[in-house]
PDB file of C-alpha atoms in Angstrom:
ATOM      1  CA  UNK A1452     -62.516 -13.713  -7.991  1.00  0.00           C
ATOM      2  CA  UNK A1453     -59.776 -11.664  -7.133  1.00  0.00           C
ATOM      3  CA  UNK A1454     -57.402 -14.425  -7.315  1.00  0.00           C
ATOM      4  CA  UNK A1455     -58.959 -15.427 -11.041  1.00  0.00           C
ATOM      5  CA  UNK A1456     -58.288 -11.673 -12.149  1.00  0.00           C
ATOM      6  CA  UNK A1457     -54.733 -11.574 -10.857  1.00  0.00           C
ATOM      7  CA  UNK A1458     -53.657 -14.908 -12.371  1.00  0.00           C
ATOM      8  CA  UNK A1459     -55.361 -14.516 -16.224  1.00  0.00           C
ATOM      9  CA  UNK A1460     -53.606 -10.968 -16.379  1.00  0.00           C
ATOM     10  CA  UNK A1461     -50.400 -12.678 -15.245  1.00  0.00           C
ATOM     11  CA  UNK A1462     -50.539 -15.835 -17.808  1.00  0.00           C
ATOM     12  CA  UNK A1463     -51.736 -13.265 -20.060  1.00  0.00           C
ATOM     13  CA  UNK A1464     -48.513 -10.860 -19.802  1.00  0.00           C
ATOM     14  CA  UNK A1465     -46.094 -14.062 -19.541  1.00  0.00           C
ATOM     15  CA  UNK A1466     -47.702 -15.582 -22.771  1.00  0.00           C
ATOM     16  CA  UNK A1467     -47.061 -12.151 -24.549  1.00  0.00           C
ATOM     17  CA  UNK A1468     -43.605 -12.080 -23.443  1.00  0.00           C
ATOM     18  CA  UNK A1469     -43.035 -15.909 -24.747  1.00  0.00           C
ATOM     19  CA  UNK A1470     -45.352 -14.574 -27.861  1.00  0.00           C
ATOM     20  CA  UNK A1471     -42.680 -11.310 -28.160  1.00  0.00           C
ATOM     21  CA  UNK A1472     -39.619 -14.167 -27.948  1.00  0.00           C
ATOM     22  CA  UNK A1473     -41.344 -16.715 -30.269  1.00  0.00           C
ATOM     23  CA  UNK A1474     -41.234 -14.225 -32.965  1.00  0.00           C
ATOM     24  CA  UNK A1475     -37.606 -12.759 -31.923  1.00  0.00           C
ATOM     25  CA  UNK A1476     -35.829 -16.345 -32.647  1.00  0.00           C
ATOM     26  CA  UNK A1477     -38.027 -17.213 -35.372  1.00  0.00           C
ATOM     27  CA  UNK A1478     -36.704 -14.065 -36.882  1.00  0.00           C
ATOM     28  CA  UNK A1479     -33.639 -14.548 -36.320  1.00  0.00           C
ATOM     29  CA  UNK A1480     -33.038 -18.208 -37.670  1.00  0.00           C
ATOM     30  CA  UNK A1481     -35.303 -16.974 -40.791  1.00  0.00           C
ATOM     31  CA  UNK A1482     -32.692 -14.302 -41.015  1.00  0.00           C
ATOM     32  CA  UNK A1483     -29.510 -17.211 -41.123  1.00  0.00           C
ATOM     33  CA  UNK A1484     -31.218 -19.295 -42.939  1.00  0.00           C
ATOM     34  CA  UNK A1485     -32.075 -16.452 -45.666  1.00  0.00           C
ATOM     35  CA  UNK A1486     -28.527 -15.253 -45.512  1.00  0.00           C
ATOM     36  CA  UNK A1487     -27.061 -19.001 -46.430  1.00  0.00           C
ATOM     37  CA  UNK A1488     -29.762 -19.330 -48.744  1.00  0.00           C
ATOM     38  CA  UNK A1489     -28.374 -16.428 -51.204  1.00  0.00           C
ATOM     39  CA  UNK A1490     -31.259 -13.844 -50.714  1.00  0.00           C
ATOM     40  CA  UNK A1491     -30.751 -10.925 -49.346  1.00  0.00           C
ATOM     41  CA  UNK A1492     -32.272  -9.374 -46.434  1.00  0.00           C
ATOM     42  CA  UNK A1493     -34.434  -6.948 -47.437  1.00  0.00           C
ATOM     43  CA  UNK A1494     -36.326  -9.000 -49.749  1.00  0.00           C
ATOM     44  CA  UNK A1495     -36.661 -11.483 -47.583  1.00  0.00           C
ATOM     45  CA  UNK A1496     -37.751  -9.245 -44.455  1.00  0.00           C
ATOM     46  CA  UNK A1497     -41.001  -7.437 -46.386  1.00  0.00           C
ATOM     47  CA  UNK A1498     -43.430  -5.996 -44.220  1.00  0.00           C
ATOM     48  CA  UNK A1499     -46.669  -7.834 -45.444  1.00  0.00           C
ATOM     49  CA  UNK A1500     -45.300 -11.141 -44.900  1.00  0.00           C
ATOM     50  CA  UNK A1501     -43.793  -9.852 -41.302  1.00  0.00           C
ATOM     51  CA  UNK A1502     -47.736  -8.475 -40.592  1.00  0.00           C
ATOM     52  CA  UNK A1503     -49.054 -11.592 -41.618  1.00  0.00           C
ATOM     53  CA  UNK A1504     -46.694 -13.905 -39.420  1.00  0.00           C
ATOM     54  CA  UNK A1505     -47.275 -12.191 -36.724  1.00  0.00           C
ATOM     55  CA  UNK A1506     -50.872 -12.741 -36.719  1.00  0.00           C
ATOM     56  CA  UNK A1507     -50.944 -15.921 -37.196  1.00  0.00           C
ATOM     57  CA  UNK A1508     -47.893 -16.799 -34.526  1.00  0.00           C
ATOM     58  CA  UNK A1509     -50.138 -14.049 -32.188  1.00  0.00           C
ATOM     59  CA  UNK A1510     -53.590 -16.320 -33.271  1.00  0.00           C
ATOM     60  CA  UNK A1511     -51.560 -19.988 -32.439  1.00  0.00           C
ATOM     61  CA  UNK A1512     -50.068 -17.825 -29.159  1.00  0.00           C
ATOM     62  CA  UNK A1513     -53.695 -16.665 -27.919  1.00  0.00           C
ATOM     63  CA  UNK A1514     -55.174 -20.722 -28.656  1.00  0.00           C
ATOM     64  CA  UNK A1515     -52.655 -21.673 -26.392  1.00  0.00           C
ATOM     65  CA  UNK A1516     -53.033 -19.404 -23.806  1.00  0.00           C
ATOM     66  CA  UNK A1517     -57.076 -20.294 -23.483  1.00  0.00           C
ATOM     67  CA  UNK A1518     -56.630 -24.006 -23.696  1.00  0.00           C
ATOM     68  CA  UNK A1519     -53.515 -24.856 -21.981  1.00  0.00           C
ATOM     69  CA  UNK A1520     -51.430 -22.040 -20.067  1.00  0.00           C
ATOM     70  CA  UNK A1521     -54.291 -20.287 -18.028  1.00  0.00           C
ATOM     71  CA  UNK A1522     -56.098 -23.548 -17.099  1.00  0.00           C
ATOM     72  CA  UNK A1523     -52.909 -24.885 -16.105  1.00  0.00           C
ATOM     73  CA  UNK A1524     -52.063 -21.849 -14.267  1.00  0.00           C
ATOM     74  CA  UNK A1525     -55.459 -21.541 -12.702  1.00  0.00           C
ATOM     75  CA  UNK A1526     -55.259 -25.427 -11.272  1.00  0.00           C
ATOM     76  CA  UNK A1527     -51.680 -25.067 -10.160  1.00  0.00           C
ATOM     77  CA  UNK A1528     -51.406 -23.792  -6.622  1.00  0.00           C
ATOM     78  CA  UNK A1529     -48.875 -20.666  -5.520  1.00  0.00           C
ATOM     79  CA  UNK A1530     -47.303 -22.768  -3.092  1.00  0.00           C
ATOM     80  CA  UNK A1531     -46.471 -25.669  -5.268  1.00  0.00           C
ATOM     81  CA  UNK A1532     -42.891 -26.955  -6.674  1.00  0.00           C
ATOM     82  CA  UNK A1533     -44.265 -26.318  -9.929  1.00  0.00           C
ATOM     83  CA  UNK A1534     -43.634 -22.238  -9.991  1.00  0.00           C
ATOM     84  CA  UNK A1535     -40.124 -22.528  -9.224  1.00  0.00           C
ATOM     85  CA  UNK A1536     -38.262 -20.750 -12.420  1.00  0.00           C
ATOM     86  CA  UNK A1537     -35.977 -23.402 -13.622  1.00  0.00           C
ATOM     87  CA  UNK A1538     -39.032 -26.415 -13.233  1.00  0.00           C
ATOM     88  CA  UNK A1539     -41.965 -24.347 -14.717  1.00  0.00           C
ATOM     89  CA  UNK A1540     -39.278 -23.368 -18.093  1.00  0.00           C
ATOM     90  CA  UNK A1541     -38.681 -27.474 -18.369  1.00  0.00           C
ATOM     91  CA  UNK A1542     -42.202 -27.734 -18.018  1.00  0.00           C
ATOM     92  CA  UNK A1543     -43.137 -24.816 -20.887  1.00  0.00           C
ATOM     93  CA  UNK A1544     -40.455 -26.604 -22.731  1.00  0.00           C
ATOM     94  CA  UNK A1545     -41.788 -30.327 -22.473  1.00  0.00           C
ATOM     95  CA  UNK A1546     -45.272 -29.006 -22.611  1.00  0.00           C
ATOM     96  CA  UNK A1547     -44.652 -27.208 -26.274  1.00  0.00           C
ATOM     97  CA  UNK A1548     -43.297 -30.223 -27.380  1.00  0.00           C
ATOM     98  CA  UNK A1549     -46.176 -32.193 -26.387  1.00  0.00           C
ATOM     99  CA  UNK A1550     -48.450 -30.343 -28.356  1.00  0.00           C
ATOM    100  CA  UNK A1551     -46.486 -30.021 -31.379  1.00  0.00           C
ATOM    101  CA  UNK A1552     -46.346 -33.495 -31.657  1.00  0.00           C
ATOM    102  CA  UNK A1553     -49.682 -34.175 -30.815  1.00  0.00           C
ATOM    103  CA  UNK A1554     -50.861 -31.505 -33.442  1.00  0.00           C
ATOM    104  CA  UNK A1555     -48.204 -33.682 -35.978  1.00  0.00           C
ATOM    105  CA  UNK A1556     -49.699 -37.252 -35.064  1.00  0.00           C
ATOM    106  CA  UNK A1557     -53.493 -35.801 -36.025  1.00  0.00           C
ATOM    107  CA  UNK A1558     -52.214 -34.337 -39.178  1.00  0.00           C
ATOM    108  CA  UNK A1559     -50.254 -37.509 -39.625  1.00  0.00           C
ATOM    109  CA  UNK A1560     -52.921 -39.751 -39.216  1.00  0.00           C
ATOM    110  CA  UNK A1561     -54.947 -37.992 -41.962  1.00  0.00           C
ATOM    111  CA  UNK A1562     -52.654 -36.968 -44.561  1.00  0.00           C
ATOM    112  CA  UNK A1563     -48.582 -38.142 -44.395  1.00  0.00           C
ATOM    113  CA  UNK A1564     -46.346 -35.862 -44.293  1.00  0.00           C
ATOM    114  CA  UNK A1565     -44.039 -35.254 -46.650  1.00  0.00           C
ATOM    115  CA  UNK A1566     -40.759 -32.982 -46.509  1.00  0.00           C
ATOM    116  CA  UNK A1567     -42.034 -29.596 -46.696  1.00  0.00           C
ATOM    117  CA  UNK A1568     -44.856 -30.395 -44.265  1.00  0.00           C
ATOM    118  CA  UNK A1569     -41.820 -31.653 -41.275  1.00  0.00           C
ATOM    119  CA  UNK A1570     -39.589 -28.399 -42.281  1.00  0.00           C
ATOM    120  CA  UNK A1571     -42.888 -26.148 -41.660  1.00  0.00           C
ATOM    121  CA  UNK A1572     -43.423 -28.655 -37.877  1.00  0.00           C
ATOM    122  CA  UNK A1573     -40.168 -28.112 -37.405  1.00  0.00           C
ATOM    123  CA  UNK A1574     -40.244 -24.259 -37.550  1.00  0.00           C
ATOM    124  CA  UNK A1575     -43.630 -24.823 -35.857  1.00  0.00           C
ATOM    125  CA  UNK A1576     -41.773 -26.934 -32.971  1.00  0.00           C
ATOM    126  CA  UNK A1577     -39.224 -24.142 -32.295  1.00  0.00           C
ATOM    127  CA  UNK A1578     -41.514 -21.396 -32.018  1.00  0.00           C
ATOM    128  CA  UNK A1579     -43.474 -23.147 -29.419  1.00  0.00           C
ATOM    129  CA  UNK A1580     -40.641 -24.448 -27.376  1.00  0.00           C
ATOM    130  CA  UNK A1581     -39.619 -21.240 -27.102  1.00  0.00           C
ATOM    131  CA  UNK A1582     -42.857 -19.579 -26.296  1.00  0.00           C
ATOM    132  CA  UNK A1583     -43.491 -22.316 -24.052  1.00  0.00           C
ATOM    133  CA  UNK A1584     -40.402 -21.862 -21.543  1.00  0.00           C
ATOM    134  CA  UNK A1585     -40.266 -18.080 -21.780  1.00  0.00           C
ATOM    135  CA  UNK A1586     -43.773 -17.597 -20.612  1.00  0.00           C
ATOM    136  CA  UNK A1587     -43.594 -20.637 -18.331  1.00  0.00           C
ATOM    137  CA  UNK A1588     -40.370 -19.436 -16.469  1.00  0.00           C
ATOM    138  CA  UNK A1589     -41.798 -15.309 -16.657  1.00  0.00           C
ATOM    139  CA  UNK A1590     -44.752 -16.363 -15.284  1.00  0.00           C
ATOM    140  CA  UNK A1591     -43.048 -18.098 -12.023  1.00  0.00           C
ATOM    141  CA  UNK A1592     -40.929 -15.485 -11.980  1.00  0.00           C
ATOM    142  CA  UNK A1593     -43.620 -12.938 -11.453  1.00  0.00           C
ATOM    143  CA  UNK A1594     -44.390 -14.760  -8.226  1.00  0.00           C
ATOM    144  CA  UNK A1595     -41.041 -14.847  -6.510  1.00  0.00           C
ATOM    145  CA  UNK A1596     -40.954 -12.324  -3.557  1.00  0.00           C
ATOM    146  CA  UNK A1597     -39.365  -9.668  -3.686  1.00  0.00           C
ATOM    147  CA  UNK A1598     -36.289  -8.649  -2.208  1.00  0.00           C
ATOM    148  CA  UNK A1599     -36.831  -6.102   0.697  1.00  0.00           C
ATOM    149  CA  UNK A1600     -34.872  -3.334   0.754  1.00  0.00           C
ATOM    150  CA  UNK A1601     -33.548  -1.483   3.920  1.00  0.00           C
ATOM    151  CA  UNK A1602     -32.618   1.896   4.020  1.00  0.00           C
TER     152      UNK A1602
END
């Protein structure tokens, strides 16, 4: 159980730190892309719309924690290739992906999508990616040893 505890509060705390740099570059390329648009800043940052993204980013962020980071973190052992830093941020990365476009083909299949539906999956796309390799490398970060120190 111990072991359970310890690896749901870790997954947790590396899915809030991809969750905290999701909504950093999103942000960001919402700032550029305002700027080139013509609009300034501060009508473009208002805080009700900031509120509201971030729940729903934070809602998406806590779906894919339950169904695919902490089972995949509970089934993959310590020991394994897998936690190394560099692999497990290719994996995030791939993984994201994966589900974005699985999530697209559904939506696809039911309704095509037209041009402001693949500019919203794209935005959708990059906020996962990112989330997806920041919490995947944190989180096998958080299990390297540490370096001993001797006075």
């Amino acid at each position: 159980m111990k072991t359970f505890l310890r690896k749901m509060k870790l997954s947790f705390l590396a899915m809030l730190c991809g969750w905290i740099a999701c909504n950093i570059a999103l942000w960001i390329a919402y700032g550029v892309v305002t700027l080139f648009g013509g609009e300034p800043l501060f009508d473009a940052y208002r805080l009700d719309v900031t509120l509201i993204f971030l729940a729903l980013t934070g809602l998406s962020i806590t779906a894919a924690w339950i169904i695919i980071f902490l089972p995949v973190d509970l089934i993959v052992r310590d020991t394994s290739k897998l936690r190394r830093p560099k692999t497990a941020a290719l994996i995030g990365l791939a993984s994201a992906f994966l589900y974005v476009g699985g999530v697209m083909l559904i939506v696809n299949s039911q309704t095509p999508l037209d041009e402001a539906a693949w500019s919203v999956y794209s935005v959708f796309a990059f906020g996962a990616a990112t989330t997806g390799t920041i919490a995947a490398y944190v989180r096998a970060r958080m299990d390297q040893p540490k370096p001993r120190t001797v006075p």
